[in-house]
PDB file of C-alpha atoms in Angstrom:
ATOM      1  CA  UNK P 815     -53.217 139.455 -96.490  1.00 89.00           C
ATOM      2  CA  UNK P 816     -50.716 138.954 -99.244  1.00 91.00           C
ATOM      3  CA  UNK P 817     -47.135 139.234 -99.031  1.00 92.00           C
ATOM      4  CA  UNK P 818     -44.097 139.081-101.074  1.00 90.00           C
ATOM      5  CA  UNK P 819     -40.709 140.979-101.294  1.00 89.00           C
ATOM      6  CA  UNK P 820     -40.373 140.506-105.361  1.00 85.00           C
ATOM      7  CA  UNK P 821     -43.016 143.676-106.006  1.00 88.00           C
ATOM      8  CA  UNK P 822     -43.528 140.947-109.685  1.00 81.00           C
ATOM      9  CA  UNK P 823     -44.114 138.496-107.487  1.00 83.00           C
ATOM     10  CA  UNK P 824     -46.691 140.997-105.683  1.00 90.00           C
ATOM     11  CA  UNK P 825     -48.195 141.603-109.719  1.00 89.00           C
ATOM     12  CA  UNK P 826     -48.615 138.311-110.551  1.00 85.00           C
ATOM     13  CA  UNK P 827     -50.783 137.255-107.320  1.00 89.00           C
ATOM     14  CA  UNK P 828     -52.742 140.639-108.266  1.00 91.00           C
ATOM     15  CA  UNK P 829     -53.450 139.939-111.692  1.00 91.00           C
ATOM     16  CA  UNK P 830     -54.438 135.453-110.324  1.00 90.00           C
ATOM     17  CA  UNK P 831     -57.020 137.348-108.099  1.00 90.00           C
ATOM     18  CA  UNK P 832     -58.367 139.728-110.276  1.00 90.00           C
ATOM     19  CA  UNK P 833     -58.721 136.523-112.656  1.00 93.00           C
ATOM     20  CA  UNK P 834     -60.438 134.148-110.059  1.00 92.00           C
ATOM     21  CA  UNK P 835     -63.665 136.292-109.770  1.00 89.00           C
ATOM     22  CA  UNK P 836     -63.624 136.626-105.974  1.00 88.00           C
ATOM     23  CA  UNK P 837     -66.821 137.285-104.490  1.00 91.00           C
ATOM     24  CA  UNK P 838     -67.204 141.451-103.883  1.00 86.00           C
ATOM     25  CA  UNK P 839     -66.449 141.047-100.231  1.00 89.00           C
ATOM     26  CA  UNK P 840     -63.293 139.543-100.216  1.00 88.00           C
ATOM     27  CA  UNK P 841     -60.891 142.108 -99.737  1.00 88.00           C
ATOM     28  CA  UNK P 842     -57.274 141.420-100.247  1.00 90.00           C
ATOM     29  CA  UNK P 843     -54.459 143.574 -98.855  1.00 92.00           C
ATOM     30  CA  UNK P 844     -51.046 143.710-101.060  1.00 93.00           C
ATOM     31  CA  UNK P 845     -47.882 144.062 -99.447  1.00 94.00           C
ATOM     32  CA  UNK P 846     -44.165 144.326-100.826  1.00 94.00           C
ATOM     33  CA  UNK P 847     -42.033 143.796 -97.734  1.00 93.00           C
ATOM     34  CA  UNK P 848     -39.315 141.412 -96.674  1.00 92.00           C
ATOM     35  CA  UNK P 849     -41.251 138.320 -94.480  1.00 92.00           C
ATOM     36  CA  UNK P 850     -38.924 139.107 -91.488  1.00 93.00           C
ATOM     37  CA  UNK P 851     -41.294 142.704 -91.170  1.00 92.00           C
ATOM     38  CA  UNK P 852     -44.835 141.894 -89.772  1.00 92.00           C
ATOM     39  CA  UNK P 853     -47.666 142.385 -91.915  1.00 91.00           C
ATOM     40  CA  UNK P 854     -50.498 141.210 -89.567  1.00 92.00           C
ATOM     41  CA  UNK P 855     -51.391 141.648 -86.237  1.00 94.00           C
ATOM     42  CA  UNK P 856     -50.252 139.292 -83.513  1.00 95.00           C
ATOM     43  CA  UNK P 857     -52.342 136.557 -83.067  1.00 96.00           C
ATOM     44  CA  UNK P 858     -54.589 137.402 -85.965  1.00 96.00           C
ATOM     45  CA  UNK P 859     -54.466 134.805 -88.370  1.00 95.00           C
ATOM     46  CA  UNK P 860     -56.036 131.580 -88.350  1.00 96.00           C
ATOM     47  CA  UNK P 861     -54.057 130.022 -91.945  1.00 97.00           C
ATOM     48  CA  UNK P 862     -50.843 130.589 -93.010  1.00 97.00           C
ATOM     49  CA  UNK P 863     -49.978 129.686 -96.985  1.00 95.00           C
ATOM     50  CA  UNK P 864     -46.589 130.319 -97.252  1.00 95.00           C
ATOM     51  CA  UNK P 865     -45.299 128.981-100.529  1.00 92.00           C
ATOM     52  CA  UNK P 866     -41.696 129.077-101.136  1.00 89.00           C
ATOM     53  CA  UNK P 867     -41.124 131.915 -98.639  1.00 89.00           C
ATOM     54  CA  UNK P 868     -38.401 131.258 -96.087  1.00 92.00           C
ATOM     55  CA  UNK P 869     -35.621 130.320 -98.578  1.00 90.00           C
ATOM     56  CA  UNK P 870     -35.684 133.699-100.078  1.00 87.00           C
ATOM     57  CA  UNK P 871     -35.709 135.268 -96.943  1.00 91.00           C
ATOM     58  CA  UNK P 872     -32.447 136.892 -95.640  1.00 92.00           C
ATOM     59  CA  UNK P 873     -33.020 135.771 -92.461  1.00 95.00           C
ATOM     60  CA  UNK P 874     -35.518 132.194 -92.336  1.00 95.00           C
ATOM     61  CA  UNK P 875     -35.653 131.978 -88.843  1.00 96.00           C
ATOM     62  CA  UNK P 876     -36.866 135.399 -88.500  1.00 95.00           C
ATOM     63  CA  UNK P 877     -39.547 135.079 -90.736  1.00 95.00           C
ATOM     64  CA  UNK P 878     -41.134 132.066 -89.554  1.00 96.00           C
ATOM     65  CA  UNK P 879     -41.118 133.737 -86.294  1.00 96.00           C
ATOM     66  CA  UNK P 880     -43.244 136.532 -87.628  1.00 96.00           C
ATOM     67  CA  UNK P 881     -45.868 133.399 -88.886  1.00 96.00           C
ATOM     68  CA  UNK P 882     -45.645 132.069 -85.355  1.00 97.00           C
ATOM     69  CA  UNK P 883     -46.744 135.111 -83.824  1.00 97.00           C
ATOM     70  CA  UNK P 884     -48.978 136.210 -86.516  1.00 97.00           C
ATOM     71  CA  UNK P 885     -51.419 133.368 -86.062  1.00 98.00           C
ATOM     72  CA  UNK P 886     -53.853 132.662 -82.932  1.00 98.00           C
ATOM     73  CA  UNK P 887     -53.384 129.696 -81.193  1.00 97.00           C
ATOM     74  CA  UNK P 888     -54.276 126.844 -82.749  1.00 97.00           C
ATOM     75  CA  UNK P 889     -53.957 128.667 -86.003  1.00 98.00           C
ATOM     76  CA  UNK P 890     -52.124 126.424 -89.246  1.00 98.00           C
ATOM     77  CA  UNK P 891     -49.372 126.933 -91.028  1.00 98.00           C
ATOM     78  CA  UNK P 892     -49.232 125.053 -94.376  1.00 98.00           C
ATOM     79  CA  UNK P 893     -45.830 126.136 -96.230  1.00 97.00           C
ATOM     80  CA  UNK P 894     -43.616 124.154 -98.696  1.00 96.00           C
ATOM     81  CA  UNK P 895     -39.786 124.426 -99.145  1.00 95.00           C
ATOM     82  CA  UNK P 896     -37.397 123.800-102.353  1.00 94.00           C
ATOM     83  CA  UNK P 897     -35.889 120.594-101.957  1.00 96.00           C
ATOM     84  CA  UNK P 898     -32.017 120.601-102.549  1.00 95.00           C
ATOM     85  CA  UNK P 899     -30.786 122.331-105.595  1.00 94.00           C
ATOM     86  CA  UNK P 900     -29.928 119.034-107.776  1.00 93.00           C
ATOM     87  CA  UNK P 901     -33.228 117.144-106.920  1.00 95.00           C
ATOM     88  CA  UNK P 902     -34.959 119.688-109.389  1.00 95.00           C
ATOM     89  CA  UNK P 903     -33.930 119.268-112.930  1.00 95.00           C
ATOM     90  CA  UNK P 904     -34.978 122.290-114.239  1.00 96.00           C
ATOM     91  CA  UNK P 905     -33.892 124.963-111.984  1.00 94.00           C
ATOM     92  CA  UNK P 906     -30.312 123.002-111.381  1.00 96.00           C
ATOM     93  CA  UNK P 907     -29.809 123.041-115.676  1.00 96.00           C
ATOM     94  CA  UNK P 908     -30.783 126.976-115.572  1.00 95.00           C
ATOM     95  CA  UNK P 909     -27.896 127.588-113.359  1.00 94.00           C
ATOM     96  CA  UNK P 910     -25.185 125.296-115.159  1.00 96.00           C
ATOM     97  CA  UNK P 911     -26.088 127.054-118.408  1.00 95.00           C
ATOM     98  CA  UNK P 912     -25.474 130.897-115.974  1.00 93.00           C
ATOM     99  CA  UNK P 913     -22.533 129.291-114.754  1.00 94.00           C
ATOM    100  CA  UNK P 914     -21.034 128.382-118.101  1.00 94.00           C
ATOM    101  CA  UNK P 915     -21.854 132.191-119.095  1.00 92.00           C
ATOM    102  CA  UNK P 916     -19.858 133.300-116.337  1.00 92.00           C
ATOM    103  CA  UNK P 917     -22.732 134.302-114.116  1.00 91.00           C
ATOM    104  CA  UNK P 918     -23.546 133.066-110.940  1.00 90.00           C
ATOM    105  CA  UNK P 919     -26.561 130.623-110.637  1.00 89.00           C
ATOM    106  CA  UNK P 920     -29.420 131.574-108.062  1.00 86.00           C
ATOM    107  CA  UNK P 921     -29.481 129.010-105.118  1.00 90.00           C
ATOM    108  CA  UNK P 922     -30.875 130.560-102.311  1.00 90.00           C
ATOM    109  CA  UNK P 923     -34.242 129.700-103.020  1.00 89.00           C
ATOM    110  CA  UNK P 924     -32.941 125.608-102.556  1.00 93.00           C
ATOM    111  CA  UNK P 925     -31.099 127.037 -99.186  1.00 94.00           C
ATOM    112  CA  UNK P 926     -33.409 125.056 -97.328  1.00 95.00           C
ATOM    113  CA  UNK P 927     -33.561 121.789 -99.019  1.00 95.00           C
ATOM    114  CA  UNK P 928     -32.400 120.002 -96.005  1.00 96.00           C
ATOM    115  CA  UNK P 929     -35.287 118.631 -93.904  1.00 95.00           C
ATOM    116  CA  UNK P 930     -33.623 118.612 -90.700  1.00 96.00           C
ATOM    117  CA  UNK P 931     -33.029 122.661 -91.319  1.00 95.00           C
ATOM    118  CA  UNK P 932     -36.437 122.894 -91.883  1.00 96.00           C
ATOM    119  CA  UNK P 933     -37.768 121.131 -89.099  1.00 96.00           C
ATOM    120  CA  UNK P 934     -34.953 122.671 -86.691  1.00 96.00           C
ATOM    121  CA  UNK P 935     -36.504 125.865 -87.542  1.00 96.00           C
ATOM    122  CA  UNK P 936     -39.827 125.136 -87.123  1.00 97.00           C
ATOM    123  CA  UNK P 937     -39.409 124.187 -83.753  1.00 97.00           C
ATOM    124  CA  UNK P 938     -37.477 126.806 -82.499  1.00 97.00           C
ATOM    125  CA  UNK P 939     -40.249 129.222 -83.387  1.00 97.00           C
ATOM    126  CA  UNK P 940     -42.578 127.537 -81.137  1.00 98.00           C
ATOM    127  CA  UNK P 941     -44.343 125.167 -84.167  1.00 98.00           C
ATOM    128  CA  UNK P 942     -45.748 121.787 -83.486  1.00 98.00           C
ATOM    129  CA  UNK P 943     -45.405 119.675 -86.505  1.00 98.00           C
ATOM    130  CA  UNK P 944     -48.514 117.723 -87.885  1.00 98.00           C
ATOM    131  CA  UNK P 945     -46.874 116.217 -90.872  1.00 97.00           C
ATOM    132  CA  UNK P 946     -43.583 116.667 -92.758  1.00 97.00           C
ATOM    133  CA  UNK P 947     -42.987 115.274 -96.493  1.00 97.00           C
ATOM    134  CA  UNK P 948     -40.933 115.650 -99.355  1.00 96.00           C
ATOM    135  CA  UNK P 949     -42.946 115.272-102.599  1.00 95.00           C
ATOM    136  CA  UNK P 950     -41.379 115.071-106.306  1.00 95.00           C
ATOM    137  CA  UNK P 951     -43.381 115.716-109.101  1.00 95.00           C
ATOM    138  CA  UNK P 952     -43.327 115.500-112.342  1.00 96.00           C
ATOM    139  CA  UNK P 953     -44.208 119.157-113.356  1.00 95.00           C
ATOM    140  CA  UNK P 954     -45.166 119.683-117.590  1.00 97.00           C
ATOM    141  CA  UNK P 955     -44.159 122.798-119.512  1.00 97.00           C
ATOM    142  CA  UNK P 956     -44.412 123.249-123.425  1.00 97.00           C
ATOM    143  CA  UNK P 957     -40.961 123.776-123.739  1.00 96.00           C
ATOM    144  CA  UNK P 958     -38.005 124.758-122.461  1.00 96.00           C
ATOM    145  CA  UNK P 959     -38.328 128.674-123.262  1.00 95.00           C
ATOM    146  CA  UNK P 960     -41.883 128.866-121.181  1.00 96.00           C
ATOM    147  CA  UNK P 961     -40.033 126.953-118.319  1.00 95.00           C
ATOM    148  CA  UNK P 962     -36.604 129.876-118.606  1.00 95.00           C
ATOM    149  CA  UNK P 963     -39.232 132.577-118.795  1.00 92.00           C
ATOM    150  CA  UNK P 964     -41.589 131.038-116.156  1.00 89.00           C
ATOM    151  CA  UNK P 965     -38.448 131.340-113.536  1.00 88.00           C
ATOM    152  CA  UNK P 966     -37.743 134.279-114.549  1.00 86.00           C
ATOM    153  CA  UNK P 967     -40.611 136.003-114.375  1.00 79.00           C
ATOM    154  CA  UNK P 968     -40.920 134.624-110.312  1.00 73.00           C
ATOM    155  CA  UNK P 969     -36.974 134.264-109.701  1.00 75.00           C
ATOM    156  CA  UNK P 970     -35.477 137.898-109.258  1.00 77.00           C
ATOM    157  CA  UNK P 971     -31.517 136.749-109.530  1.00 78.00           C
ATOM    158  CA  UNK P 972     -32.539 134.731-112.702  1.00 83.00           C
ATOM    159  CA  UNK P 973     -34.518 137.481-113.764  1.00 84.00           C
ATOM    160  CA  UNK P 974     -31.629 139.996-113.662  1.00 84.00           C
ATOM    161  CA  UNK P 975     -29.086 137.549-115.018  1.00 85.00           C
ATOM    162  CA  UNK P 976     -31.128 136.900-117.903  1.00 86.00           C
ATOM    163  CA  UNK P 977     -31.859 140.700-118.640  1.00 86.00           C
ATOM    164  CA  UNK P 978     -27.719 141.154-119.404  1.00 86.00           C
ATOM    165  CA  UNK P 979     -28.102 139.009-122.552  1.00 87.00           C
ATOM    166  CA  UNK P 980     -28.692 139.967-125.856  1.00 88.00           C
ATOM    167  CA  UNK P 981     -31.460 138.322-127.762  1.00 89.00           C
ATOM    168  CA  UNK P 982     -28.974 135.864-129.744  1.00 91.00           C
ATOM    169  CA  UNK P 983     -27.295 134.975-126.377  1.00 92.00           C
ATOM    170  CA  UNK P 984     -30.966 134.086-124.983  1.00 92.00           C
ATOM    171  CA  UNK P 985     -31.574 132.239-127.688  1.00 94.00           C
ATOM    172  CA  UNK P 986     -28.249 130.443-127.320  1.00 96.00           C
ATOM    173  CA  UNK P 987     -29.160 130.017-123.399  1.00 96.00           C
ATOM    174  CA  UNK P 988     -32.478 128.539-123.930  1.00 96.00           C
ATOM    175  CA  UNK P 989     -30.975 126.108-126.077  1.00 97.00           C
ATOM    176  CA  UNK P 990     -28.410 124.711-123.706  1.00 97.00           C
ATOM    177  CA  UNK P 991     -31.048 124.398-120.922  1.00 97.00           C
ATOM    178  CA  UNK P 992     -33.317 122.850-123.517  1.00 97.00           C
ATOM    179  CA  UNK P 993     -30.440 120.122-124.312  1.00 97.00           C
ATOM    180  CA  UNK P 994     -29.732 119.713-120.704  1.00 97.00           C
ATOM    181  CA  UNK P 995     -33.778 118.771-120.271  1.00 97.00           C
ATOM    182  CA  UNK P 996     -33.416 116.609-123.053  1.00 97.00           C
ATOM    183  CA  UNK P 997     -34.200 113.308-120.889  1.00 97.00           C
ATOM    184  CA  UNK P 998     -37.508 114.753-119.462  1.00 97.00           C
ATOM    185  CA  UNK P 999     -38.888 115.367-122.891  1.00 96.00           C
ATOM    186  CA  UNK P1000     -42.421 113.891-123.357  1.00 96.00           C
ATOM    187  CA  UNK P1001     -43.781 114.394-127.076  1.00 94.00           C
ATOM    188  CA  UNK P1002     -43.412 118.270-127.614  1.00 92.00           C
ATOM    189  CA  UNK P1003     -43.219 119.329-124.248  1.00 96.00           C
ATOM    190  CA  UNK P1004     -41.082 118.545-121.029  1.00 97.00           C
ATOM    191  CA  UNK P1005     -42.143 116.927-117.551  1.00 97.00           C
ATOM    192  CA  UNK P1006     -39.633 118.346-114.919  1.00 97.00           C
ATOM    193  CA  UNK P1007     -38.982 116.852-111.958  1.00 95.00           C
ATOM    194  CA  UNK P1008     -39.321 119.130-109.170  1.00 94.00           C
ATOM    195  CA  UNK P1009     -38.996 118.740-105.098  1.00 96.00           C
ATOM    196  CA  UNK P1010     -40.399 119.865-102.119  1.00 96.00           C
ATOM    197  CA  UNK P1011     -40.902 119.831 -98.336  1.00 96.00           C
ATOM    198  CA  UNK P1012     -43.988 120.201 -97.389  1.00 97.00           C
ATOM    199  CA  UNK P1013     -45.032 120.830 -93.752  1.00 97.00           C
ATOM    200  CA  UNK P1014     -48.333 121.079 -92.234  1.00 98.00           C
ATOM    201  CA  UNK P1015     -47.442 122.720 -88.689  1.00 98.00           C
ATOM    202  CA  UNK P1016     -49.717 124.175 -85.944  1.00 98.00           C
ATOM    203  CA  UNK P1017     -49.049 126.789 -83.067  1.00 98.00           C
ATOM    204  CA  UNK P1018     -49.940 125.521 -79.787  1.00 97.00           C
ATOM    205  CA  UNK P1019     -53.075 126.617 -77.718  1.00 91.00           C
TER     206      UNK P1019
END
């Protein structure tokens, strides 16, 4: 079971199975709902993967609850949350260069960078936690343009910010990220540094 409420989002993990050559009996369900509406049965699921979910949700707390009760007991939960908004480089220059057009930069999905959120949250929902870390790597892109169109093509805000600019003004945009990257340039490319939680939890039984 796949979930996701960006229906692109949705696409692109359609189009990364359809890639993979899956054996013929896998079979994958698609769904394009918000993470606070179950999607599973209770007590159904042995592994959670939950990649950069909660921070987009509207309400967290609610959707980790729906993981809690989604999985059997003793089922996993491996998940991983944004870090805080200036730990990574690339998102953070993105929204200085919306900002300085005027437009509002996108930092919900870095709502939870604070580890004692996270954990708080966790708990509450009934989660033991086996390990808790915040990672930084250094993540390589050819250039600045594939890392713009890379977040917007998962990043819905970005994604509609960016659409309201004229080719000449993306151009323009691109470049003032780019200059703003400028110090994680490595021969024609960039390394980005970019943050995470990431949590390795279990529900009890």
């Amino acid at each position: 079971i796949s979930a996701d409420s960006d229906p692109g989002m949705v696409a692109v993990g359609r189009e990364a199975a359809a890639a993979a050559g899956l054996p013929a009996d896998v079979a994958l369900e698609w769904h394009v709902t918000p993470m606070e509406e179950p999607v599973a049965d209770a007590a159904s699921v042995d592994l959670c993967l939950c990649l950069q979910g909660p921070n987009f949700a509207q309400d967290p707390a609610a959707g980790i609850a729906q993981i809690f009760a989604a999985l059997k007991p003793g089922g996993r939960l491996v998940a991983s949350f944004w870090n805080e908004y200036s730990t990574n480089k690339g998102h953070y220059a993105i929204g200085q260069a919306l900002i300085a057009r005027g437009m509002k930069a996108a930092t919900k999905p870095f709502s939870l960078g604070d580890p004692a959120l996270v954990r708080g949250m966790l708990e509450a929902a009934g989660f033991e936690i086996e390990k808790f870390e915040t990672d930084v790597e250094r993540i390589p892109f050819p250039s600045a343009r594939a890392f713009v169109d890379g977040v917007a093509a998962g990043a819905p805000a970005t994604r509609h910010a960016l659409a309201q600019l004229s080719a000449d003004d993306l151009d323009a945009f691109v470049e003032d990220v780019a200059r703003q990257l400028e110090p994680y340039r490595v021969g024609d490319g960039l390394e980005l540094p970019t943050s995470s939680h990431i949590v390795l939890a279990r529900r009890p039984g």
